[in-house]
mmCIF file of C-alpha atoms in Angstrom:
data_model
loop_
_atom_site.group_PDB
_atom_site.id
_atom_site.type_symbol
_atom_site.label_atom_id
_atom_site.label_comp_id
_atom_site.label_asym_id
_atom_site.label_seq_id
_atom_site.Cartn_x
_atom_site.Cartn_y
_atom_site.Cartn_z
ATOM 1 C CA UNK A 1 19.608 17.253 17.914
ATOM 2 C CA UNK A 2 17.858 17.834 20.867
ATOM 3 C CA UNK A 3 14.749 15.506 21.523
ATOM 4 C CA UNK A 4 11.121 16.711 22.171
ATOM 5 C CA UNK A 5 9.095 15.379 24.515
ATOM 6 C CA UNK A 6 5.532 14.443 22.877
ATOM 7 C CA UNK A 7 3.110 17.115 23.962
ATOM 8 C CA UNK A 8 5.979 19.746 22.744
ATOM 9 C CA UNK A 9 6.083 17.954 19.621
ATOM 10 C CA UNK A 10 2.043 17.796 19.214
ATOM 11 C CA UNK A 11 2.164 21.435 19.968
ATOM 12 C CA UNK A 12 4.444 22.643 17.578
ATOM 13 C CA UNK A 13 2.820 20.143 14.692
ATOM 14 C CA UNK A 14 -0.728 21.719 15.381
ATOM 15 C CA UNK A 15 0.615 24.813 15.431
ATOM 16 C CA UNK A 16 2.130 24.354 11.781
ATOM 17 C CA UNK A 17 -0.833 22.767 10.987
ATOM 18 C CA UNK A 18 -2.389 26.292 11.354
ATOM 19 C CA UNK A 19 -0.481 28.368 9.561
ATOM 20 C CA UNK A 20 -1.025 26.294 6.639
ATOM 21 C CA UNK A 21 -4.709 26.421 6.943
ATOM 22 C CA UNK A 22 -5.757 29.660 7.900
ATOM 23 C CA UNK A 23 -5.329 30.942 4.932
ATOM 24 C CA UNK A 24 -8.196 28.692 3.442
ATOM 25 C CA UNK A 25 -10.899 29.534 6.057
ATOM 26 C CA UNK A 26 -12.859 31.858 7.930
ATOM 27 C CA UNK A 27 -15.064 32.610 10.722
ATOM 28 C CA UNK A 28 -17.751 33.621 8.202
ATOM 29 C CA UNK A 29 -17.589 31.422 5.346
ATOM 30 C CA UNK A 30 -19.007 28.200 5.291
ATOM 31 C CA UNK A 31 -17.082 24.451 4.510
ATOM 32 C CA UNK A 32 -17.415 21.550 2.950
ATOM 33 C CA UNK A 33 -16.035 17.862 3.628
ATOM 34 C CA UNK A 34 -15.522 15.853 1.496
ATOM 35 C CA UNK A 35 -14.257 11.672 1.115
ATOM 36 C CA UNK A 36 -15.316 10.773 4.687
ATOM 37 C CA UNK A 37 -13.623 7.610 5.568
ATOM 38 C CA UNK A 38 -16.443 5.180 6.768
ATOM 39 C CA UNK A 39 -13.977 2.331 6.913
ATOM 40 C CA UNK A 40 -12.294 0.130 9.486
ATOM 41 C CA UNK A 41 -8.874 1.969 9.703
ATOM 42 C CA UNK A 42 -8.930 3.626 12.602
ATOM 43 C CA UNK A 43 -6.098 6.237 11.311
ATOM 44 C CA UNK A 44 -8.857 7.095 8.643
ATOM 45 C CA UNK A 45 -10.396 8.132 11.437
ATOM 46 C CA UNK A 46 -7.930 9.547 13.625
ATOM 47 C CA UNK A 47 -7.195 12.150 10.703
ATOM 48 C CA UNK A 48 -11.131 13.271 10.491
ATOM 49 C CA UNK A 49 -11.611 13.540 14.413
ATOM 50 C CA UNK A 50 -8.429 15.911 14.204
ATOM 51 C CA UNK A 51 -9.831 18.092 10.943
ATOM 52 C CA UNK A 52 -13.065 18.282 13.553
ATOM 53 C CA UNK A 53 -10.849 18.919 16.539
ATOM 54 C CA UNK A 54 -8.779 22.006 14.004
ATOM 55 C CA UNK A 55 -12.095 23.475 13.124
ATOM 56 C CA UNK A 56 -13.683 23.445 16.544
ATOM 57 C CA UNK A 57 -11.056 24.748 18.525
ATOM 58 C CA UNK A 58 -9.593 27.562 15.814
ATOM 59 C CA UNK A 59 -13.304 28.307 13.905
ATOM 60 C CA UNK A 60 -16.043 27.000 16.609
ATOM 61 C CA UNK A 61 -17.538 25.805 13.600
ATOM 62 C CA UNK A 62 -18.187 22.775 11.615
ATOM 63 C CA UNK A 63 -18.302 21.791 8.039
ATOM 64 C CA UNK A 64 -21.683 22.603 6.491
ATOM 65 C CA UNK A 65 -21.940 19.926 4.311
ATOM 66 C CA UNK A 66 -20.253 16.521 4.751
ATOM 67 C CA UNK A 67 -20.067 13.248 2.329
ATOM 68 C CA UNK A 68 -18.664 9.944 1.717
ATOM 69 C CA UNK A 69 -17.666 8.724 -1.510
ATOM 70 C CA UNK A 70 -20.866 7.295 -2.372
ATOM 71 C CA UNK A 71 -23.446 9.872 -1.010
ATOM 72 C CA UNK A 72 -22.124 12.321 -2.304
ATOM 73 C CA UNK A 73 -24.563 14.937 -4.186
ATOM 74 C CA UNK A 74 -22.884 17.886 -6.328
ATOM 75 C CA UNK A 75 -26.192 19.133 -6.727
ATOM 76 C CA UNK A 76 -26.621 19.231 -2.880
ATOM 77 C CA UNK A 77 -23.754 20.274 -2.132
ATOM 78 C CA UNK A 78 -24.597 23.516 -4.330
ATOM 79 C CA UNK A 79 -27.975 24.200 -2.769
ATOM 80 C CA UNK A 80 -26.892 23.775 0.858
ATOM 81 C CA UNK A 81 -23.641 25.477 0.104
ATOM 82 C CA UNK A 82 -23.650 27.686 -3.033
ATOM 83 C CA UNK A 83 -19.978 29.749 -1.939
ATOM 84 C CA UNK A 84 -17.122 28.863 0.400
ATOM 85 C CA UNK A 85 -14.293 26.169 0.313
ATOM 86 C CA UNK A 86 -14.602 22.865 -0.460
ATOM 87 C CA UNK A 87 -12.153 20.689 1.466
ATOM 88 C CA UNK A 88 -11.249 17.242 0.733
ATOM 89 C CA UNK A 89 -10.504 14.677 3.381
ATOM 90 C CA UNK A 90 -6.397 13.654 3.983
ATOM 91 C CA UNK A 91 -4.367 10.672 4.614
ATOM 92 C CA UNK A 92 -2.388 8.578 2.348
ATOM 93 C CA UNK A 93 -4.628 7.692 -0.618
ATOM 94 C CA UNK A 94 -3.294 10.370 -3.512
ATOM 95 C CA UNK A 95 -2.568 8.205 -6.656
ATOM 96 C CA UNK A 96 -3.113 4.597 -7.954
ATOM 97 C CA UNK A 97 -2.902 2.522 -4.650
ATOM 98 C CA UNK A 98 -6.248 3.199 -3.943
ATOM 99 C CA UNK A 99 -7.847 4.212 -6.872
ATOM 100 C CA UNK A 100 -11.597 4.937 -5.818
ATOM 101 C CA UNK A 101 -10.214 8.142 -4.147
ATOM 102 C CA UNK A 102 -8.347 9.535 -6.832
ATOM 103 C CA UNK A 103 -11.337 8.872 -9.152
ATOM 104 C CA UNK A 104 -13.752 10.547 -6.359
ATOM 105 C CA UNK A 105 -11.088 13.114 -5.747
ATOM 106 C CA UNK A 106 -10.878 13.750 -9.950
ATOM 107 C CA UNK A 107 -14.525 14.239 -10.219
ATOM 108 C CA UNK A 108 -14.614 16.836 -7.341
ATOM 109 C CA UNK A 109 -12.739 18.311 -9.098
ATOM 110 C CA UNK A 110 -14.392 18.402 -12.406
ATOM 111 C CA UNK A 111 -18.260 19.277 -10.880
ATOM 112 C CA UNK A 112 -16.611 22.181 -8.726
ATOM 113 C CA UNK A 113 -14.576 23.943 -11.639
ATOM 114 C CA UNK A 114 -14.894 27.480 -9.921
ATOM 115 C CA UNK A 115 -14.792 26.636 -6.197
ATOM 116 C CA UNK A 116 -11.762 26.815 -4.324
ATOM 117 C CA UNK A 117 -10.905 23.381 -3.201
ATOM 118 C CA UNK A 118 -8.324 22.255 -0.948
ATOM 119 C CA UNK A 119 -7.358 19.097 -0.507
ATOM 120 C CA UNK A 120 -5.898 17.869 3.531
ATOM 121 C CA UNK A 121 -2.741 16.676 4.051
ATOM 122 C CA UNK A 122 -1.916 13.870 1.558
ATOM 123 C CA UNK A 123 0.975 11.497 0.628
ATOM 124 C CA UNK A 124 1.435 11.107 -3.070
ATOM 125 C CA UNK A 125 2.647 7.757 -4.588
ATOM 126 C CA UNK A 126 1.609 6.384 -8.298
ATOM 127 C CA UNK A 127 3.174 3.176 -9.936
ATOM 128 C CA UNK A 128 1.842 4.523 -13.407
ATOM 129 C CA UNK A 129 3.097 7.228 -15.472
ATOM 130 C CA UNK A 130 -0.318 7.530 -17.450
ATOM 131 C CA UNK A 131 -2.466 7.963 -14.073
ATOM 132 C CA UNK A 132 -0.074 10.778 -13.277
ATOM 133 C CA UNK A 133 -0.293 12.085 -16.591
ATOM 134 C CA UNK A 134 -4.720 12.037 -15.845
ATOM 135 C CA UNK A 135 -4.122 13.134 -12.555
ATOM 136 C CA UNK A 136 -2.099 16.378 -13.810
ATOM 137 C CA UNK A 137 -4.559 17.114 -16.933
ATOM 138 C CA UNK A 138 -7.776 17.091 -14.103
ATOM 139 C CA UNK A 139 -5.865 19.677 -12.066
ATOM 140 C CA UNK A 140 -4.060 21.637 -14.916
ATOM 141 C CA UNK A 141 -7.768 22.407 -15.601
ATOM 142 C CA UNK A 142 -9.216 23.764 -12.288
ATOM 143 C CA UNK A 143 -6.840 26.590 -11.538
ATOM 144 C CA UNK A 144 -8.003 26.698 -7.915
ATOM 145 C CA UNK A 145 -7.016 23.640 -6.643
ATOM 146 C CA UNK A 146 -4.605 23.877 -3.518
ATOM 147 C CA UNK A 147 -2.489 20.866 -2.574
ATOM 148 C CA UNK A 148 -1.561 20.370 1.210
ATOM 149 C CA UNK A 149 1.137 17.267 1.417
ATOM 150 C CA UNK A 150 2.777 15.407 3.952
ATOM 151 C CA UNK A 151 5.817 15.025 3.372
ATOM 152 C CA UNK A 152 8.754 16.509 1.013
ATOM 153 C CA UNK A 153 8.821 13.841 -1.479
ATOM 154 C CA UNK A 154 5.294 14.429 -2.111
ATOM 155 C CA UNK A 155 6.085 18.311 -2.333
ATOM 156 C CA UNK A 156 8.882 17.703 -4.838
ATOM 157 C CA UNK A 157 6.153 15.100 -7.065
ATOM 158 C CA UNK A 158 3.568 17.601 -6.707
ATOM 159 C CA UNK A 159 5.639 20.487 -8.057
ATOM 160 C CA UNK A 160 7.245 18.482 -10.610
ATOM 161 C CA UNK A 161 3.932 17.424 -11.731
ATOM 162 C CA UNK A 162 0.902 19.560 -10.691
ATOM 163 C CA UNK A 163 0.036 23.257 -11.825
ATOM 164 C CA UNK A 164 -1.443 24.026 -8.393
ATOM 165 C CA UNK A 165 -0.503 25.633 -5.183
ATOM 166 C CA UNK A 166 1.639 23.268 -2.683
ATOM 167 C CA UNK A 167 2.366 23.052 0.503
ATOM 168 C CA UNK A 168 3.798 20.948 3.374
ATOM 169 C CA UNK A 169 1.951 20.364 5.810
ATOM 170 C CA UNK A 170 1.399 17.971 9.390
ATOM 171 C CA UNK A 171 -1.040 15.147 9.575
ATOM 172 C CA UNK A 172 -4.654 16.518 10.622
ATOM 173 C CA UNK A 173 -4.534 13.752 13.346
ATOM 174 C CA UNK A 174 -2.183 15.853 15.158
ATOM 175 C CA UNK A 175 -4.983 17.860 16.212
ATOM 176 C CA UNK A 176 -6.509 15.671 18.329
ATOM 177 C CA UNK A 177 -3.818 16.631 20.652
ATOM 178 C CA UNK A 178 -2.981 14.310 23.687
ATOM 179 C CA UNK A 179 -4.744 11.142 24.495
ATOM 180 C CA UNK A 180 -4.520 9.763 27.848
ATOM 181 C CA UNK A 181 -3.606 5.765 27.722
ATOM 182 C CA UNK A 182 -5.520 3.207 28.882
ATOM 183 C CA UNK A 183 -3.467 0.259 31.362
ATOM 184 C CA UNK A 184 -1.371 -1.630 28.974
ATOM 185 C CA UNK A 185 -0.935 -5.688 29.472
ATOM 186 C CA UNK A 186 1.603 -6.813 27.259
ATOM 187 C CA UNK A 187 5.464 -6.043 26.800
ATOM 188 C CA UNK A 188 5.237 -5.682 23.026
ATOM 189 C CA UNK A 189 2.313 -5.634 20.664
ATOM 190 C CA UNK A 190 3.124 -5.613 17.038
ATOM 191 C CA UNK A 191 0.867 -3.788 14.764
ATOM 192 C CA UNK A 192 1.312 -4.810 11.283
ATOM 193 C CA UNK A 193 -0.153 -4.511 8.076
ATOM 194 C CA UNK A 194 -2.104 -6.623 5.799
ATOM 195 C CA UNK A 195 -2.994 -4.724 3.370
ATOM 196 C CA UNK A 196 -1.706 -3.093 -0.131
ATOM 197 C CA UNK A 197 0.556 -1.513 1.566
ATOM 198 C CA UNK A 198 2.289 -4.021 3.656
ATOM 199 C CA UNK A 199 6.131 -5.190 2.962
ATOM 200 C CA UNK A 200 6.103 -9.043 1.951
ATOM 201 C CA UNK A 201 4.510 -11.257 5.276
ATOM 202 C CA UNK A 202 5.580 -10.401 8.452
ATOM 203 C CA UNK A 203 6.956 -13.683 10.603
ATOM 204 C CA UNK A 204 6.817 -13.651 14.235
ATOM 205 C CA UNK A 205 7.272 -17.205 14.504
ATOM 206 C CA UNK A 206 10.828 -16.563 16.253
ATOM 207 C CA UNK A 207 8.280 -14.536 18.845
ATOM 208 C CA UNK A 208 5.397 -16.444 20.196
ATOM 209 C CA UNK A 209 5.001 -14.013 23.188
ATOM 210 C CA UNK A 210 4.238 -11.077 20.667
ATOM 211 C CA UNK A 211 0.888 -10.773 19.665
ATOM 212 C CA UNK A 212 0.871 -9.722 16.114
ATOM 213 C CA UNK A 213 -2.767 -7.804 14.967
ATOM 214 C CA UNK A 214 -4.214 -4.891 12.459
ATOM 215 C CA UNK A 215 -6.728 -2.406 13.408
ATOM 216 C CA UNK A 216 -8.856 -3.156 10.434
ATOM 217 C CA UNK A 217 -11.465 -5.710 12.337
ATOM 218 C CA UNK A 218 -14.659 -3.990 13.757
ATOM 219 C CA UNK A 219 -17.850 -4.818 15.223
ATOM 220 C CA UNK A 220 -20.578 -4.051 12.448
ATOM 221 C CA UNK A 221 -22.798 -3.560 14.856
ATOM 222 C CA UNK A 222 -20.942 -1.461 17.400
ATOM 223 C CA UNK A 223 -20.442 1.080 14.448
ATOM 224 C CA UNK A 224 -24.408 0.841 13.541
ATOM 225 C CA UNK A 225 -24.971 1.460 16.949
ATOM 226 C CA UNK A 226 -22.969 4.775 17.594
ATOM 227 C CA UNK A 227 -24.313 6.336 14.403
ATOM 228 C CA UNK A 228 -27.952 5.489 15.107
ATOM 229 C CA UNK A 229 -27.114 7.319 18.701
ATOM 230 C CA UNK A 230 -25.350 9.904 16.923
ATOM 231 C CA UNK A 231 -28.165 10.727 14.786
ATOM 232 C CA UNK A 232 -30.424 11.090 17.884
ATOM 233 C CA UNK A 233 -28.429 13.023 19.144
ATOM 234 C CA UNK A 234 -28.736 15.425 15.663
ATOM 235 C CA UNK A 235 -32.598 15.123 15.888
ATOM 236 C CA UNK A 236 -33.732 18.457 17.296
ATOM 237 C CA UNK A 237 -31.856 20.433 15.310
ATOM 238 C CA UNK A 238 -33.877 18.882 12.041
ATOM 239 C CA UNK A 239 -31.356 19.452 9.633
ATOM 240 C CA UNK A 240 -30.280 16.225 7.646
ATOM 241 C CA UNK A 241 -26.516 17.594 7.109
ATOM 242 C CA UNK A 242 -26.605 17.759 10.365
ATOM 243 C CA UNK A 243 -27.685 14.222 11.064
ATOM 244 C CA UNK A 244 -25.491 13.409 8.523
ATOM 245 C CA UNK A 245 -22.772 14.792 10.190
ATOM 246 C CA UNK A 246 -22.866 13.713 13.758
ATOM 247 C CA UNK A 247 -23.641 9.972 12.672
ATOM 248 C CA UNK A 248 -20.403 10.464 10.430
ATOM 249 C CA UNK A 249 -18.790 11.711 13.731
ATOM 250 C CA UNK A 250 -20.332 8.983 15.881
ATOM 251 C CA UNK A 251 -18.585 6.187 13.646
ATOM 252 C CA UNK A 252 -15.363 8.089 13.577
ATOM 253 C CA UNK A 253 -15.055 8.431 17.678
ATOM 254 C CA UNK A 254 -16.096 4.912 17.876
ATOM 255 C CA UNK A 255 -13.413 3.570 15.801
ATOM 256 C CA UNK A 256 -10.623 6.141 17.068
ATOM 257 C CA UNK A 257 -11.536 4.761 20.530
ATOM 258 C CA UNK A 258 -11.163 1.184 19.398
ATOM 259 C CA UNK A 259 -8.035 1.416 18.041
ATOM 260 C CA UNK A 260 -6.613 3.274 21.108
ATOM 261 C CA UNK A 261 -7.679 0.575 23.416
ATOM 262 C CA UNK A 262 -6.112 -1.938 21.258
ATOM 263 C CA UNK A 263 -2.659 -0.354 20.946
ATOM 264 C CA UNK A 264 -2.831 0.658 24.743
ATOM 265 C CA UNK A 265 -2.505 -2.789 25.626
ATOM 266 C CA UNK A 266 1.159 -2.719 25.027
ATOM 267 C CA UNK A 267 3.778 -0.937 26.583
ATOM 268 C CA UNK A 268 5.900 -0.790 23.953
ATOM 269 C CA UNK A 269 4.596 -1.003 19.853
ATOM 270 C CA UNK A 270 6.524 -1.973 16.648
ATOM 271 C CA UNK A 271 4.645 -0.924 13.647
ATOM 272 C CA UNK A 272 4.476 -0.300 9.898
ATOM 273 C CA UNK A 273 1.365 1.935 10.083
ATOM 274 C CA UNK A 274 1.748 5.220 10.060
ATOM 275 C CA UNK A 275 -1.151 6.807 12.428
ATOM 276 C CA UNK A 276 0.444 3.521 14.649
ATOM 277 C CA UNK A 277 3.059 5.846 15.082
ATOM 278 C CA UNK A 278 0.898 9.117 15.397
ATOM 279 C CA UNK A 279 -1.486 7.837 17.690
ATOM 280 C CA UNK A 280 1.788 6.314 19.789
ATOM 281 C CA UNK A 281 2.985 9.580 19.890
ATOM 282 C CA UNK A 282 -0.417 11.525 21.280
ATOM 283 C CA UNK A 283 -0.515 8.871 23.815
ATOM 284 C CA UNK A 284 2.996 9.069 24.891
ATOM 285 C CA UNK A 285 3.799 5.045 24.149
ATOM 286 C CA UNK A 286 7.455 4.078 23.067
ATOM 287 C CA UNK A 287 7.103 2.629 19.330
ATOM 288 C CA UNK A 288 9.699 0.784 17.172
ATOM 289 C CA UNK A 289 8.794 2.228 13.415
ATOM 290 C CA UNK A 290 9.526 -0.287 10.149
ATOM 291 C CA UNK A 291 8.240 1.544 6.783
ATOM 292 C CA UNK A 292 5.478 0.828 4.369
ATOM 293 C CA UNK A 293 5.909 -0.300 1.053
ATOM 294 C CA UNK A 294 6.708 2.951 -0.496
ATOM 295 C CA UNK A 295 8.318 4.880 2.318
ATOM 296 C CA UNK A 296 5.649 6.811 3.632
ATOM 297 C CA UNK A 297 6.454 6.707 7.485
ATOM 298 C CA UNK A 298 10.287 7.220 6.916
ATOM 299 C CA UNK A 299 9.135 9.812 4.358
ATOM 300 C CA UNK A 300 6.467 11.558 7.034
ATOM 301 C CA UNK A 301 9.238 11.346 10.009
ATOM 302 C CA UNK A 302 11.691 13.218 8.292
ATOM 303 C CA UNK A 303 9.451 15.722 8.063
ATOM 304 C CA UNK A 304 8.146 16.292 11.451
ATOM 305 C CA UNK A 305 7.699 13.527 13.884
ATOM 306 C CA UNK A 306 11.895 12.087 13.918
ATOM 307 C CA UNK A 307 12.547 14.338 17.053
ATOM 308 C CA UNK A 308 11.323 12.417 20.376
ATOM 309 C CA UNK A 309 12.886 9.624 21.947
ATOM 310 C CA UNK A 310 9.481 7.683 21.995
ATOM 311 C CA UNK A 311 9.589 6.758 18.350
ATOM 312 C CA UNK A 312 12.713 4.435 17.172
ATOM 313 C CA UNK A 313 13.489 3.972 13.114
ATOM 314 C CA UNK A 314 13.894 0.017 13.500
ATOM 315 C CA UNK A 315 16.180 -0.864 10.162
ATOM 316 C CA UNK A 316 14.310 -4.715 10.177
ATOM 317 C CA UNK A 317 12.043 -6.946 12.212
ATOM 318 C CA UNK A 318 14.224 -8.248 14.474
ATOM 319 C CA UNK A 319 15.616 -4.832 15.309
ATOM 320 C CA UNK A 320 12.456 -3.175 16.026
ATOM 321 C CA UNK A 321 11.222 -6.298 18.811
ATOM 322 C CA UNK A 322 14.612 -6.020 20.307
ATOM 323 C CA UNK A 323 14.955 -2.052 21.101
ATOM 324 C CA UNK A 324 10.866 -2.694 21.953
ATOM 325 C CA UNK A 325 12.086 -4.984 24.546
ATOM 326 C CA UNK A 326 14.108 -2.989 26.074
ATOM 327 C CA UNK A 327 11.991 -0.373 26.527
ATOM 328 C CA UNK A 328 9.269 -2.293 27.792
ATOM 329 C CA UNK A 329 11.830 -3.878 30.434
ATOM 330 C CA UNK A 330 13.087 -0.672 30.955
ATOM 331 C CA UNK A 331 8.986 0.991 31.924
ATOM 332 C CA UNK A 332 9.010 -1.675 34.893
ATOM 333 C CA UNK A 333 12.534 -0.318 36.535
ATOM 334 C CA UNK A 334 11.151 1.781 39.402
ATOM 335 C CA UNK A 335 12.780 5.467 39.065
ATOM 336 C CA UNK A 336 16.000 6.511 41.669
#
């Protein structure tokens, strides 16, 4: 197999990315978003700066009405948007991991019964059989309800289990396109889960040099900050969706940019999060890849991002510091 370089690879995702979507919007027709993640995981927010990023640079538009989980309004929704698509925000949170946004997810569902909505790029995993069994009864039910998935496991699930429309498609982060790095000042940095989705407890003892860290710790404040400034910024046009949305935004660059400074730092990565691995790969940074706890990166890869050199499928620990090691001894070997 021949190896893509990253910006190829970022490219040809977007591109596929695309043709998936355009089907589902127009220049015309208004959009909302909804499920916006106003949470610490900066991959959350990597995946909404790129559905921005799709809409801008294919549409020049943005979404008409926005919402999180718990602002949103049906009835608002209607009166500031009475036709057009309703899109629901992607990443990795279809079935009973995290429930709150299948339930959120369900009820769109239910309050929109005649609207097309169209749910971003999702990985599917359940643990129970009866949540499936909800999950298929809500969208047996709508009959408009199309299903965009990351990877072909989740396909296969969805087909298997879903009467809706399916299809494969990238990660919405991918839209972003390159990011340019900032200096990096360690050999390795491991960045590791420690949440539901993590795989037993990561021990770096045997590695005192390697600083292990999440990207779920924020500044409170620094995140009040740039949504109070994106609001101003939102204040002559005197439309609260508006407001609503550029405060939304405002939160979502601020954490993107924190979590790029923070895997920056090394020149090489080992991870277990998958927009680790995404972001690695719009900034160009050689990453060692261990799975989550249900196979979602390994699952993801296959799919579309297992053909560049800059992203290695570490089979332990202790595999993925060593090949990181090398590669970050290898960045300091001047070129012939």
């Amino acid at each position: 197999m021949t190896l893509q370089s990253n910006r190829t690879l970022i490219t040809k995702l977007e591109s596929m990315v695309h043709d998936c979507l355009k089907d589902y919007i127009s220049h015309d027709e208004p959009l909302a978003i909804l499920d916006f993640p106003d949470i610490r995981n900066c991959g959350d927010s990597a995946i909404w700066l790129g559905e921005m990023a799709y809409l801008k640079k294919r549409y020049g538009k943005r979404p008409t009405y926005v919402s999180r989980i718990d602002d949103f309004s049906p009835e608002q929704l209607n009166r500031i948007m009475p036709s057009g698509p309703i899109f629901i925000h992607g990443g990795g949170n279809f079935g009973d991991i995290w429930d709150a946004h299948q339930d959120f997810r369900e009820r769109v569902l239910e309050c929109f019964p005649d609207r097309q909505i169209i749910q971003f790029p999702q990985s599917i995993h359940y643990k129970s059989r009866s949540r499936v069994e909800e999950s298929a009864r809500v969208i047996g039910r709508h009959k408009n309800f199309v299903l965009l998935v990351r990877d072909e496991e989740s396909k296969e699930f969805a087909l298997k289990h879903f009467d809706c429309e399916v299809r494969l498609c990238p990660d919405m982060a991918f839209c972003i396109g390159p990011i340019e790095p900032e200096v990096s000042e360690i050999p390795v940095l491991a960045m590791l889960r420690s949440d539901l989705e993590k795989v037993g407890n990561a021990d770096l003892s045997a590695y005192p040099d390697i600083p292990k860290e999440d990207w779920t710790t924020e500044s409170a404040r620094s995140v009040r900050l740039s949504k109070a400034l994106g609001a101003a910024t939102a204040l002559l046009a005197l439309k609260p969706a508006e407001i609503r949305l550029c405060k939304l935004d405002a939160a979502a660059h601020n954490r993107l940019r924190r979590g790029i400074r923070q895997i920056s730092r090394g020149r090489t990565i080992v991870t277990d999060r998958l927009h680790v691995h995404i972001c690695s790969l719009l900034l160009g940074r050689p990453h060692a890849v261990l799975d989550n706890n249900y196979g979602k990166i390994r699952r993801f890869m296959a799919a579309f991002s297992g053909g560049t050199d800059l992203a290695y499928k570490a089979t332990s620990l202790d595999d993925g510091i060593a090949w990181a090691r090398y590669k970050a001894d290898q960045s300091l070997v001047p070129a012939a």
